[in-house]
Short mmCIF file of C-alpha atoms in Angstrom, two decimals:
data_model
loop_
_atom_site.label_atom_id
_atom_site.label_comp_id
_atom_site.label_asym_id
_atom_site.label_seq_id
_atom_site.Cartn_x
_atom_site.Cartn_y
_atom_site.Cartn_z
CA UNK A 130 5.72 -10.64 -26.41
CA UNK A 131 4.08 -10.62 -22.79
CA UNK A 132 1.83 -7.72 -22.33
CA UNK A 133 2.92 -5.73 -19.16
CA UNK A 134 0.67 -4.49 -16.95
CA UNK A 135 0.32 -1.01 -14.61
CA UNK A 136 0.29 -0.89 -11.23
CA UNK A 137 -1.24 1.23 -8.60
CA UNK A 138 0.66 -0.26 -5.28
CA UNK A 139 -0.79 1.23 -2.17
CA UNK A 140 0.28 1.23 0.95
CA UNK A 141 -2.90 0.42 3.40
CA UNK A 142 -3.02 2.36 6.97
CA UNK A 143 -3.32 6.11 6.22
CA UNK A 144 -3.64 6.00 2.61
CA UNK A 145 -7.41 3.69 1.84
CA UNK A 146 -7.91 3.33 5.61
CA UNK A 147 -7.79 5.46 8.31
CA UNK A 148 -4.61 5.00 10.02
CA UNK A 149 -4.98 2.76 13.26
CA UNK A 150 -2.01 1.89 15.67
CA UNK A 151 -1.52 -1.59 14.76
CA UNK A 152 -5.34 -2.41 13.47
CA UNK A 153 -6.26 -5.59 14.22
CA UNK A 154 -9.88 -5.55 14.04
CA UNK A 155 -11.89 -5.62 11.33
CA UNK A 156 -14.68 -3.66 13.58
CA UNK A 157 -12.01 -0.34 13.50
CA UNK A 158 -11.73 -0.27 9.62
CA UNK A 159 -12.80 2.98 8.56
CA UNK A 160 -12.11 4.23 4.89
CA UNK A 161 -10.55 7.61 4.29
CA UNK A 162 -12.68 10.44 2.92
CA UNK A 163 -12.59 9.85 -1.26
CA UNK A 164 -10.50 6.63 -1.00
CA UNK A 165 -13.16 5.09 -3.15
CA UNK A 166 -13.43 7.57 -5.67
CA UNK A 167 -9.98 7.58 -6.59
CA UNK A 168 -9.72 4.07 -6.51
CA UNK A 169 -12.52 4.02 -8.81
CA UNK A 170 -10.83 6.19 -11.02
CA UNK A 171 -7.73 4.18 -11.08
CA UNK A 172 -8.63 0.92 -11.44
CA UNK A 173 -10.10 1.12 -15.02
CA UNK A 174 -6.47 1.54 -16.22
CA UNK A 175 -4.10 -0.01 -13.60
CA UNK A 176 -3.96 -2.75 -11.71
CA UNK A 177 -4.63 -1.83 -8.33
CA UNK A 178 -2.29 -3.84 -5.49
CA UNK A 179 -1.79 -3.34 -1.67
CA UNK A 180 1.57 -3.64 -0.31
CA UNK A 181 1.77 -2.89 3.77
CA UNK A 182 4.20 -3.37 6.08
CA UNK A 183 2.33 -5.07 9.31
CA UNK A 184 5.19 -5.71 12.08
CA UNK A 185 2.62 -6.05 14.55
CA UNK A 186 2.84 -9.68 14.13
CA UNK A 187 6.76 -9.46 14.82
CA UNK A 188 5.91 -7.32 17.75
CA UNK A 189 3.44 -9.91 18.83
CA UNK A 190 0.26 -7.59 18.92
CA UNK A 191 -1.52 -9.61 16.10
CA UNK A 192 -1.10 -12.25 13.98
CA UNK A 193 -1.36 -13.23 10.49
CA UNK A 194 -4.83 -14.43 10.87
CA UNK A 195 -5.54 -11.28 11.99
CA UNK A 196 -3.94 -9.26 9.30
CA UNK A 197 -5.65 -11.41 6.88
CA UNK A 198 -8.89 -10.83 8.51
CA UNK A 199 -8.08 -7.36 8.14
CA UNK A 200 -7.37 -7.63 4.91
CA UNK A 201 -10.34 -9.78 3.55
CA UNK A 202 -12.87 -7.46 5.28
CA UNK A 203 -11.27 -4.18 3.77
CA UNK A 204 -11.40 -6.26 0.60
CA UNK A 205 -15.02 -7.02 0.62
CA UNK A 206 -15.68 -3.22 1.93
CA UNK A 207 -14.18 -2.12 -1.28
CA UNK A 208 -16.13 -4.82 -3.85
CA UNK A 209 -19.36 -3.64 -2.34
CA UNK A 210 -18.45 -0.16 -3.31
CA UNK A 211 -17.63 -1.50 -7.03
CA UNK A 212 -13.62 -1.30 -6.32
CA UNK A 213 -11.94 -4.54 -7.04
CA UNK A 214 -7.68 -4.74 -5.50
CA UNK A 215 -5.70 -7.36 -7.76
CA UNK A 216 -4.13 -8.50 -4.31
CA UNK A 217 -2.82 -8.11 -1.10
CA UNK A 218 1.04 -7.95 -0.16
CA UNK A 219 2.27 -7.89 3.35
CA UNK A 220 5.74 -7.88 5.58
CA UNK A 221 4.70 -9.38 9.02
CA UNK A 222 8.42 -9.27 10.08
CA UNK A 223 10.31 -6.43 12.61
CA UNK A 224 14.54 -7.62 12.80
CA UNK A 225 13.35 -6.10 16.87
CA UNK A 226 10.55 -8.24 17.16
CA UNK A 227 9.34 -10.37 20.19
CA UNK A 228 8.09 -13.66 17.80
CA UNK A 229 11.08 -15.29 17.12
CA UNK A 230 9.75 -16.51 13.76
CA UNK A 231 8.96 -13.15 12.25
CA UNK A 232 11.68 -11.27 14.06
CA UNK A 233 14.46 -11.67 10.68
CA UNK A 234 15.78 -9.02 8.58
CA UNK A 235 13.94 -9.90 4.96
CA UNK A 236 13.38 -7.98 2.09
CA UNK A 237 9.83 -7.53 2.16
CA UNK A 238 9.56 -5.00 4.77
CA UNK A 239 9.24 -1.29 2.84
CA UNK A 240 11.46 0.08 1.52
CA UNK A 241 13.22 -3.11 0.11
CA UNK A 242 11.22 -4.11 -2.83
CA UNK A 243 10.27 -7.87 -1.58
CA UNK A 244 6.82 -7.30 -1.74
CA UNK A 245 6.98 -5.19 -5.22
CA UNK A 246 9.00 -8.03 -6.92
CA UNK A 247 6.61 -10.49 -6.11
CA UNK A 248 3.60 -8.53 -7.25
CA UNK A 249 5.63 -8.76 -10.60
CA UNK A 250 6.08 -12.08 -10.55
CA UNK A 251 2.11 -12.14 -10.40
CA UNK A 252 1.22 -10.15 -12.63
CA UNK A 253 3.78 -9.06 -15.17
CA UNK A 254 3.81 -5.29 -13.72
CA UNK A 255 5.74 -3.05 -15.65
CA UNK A 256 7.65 -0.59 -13.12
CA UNK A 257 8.36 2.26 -15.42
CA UNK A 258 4.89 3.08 -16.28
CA UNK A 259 3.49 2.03 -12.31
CA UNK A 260 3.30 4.02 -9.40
CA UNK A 261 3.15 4.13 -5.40
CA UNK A 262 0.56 5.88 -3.52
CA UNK A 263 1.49 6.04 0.51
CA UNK A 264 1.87 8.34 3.41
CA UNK A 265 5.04 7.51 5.06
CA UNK A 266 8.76 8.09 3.81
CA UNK A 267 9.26 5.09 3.66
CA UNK A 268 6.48 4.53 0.92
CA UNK A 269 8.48 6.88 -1.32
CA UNK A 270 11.66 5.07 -0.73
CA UNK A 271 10.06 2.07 -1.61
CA UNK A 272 8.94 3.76 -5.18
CA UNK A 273 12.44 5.02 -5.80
CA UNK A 274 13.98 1.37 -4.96
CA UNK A 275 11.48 -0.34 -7.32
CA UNK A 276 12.00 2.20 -9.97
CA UNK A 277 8.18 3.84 -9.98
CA UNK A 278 6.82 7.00 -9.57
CA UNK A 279 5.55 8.17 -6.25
CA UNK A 280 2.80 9.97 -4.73
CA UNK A 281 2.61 10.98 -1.16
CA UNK A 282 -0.90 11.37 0.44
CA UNK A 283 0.16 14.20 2.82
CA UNK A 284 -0.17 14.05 6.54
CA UNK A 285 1.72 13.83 9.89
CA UNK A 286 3.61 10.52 9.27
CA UNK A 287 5.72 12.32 6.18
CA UNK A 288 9.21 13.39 7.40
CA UNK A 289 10.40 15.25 4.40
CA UNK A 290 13.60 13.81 4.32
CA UNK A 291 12.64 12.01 1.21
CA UNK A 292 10.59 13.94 -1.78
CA UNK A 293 7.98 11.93 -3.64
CA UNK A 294 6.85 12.75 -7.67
CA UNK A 295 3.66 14.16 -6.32
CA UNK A 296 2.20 15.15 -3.13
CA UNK A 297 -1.64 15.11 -2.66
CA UNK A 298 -4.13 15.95 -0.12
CA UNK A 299 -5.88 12.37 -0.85
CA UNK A 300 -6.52 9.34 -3.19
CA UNK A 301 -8.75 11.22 -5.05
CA UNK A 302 -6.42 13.83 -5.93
CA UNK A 303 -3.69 11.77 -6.54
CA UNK A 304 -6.02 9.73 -8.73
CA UNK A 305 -6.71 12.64 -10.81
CA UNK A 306 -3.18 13.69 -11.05
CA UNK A 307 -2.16 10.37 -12.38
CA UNK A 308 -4.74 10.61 -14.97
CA UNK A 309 -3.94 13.96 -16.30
CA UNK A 310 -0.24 12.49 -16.42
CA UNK A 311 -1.38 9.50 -18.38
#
């Protein structure tokens, strides 16, 4: 029998790093106040896995290279600081976009489960027992689709027109909620 694995998924902007209007550049990454900590926390007994939604490059702002730039450089921040992310999982497509390539309805973009499903494919993730950690509605949805648990990190981008598991003040907080739960 395959040993499943648990998985933190985390949505990026406004839940490790400060939330950016369409960051591009690795030069404004700025990690939120105990993002590290609870990262720390959670990594010893879950996989930890980003999974962002970046239609900046359907919008034409950025582009992929950039995103990955992004990502790499948020990805060595976090190794210095003794936090290791399993992987990175992004939607670079907008159905309203301006770049004709990206501009498609998929199902990667949250809250379809696109980039969730591949993330299992990966690494044998079992849903039940994982959760997602994000500040936006759509974050939550994407928990309920996949069939995890959900924790909102609470701020002005949360609608409440959809209610998460938990709600907490920060990564660190929902890191030590998880842990009690576990």
């Amino acid at each position: 029998m395959v040993q499943m694995n648990r998985a933190i998924f985390l949505d990026r902007d406004g839940t490790i790093i400060e939330e950016k209007n369409y960051l591009s550049d690795v030069n404004q990454i700025s990690l939120l106040e105990n993002s590290v900590k609870g990262l720390k926390i959670l990594q010893d007994s879950f996989l930890l896995i980003i999974v962002s939604n970046q239609s900046g490059v359907a919008r034409g702002y950025f582009t992929e290279k950039e995103v990955n730039k992004v990502n790499e450089a948020l990805l060595n921040m976090l190794e210095k600081q003794g936090v290791h992310i399993s992987s990175v999982y992004y939607c670079p497509h907008y159905e309203n976009g301006v770049v004709e390539k990206y501009s498609i309805n998929c199902n990667c973009r949250k809250p379809k489960t696109g980039l969730i499903d591949k993330a299992c494919l990966d690494f044998a993730i079992d849903l039940n027992k994982s959760y997602v950690i994000g500040d936006k509605d759509s974050d939550i949805q994407l928990a309920q689709n996949a069939g995890c648990r959900s924790i909102l990190i609470k701020n002005s981008n949360y609608l409440n027109k959809i209610f998460p598991n938990h709600i907490a003040k920060d990564l660190y907080d929902a890191a030590k909620y998880i842990m009690e739960k576990e």
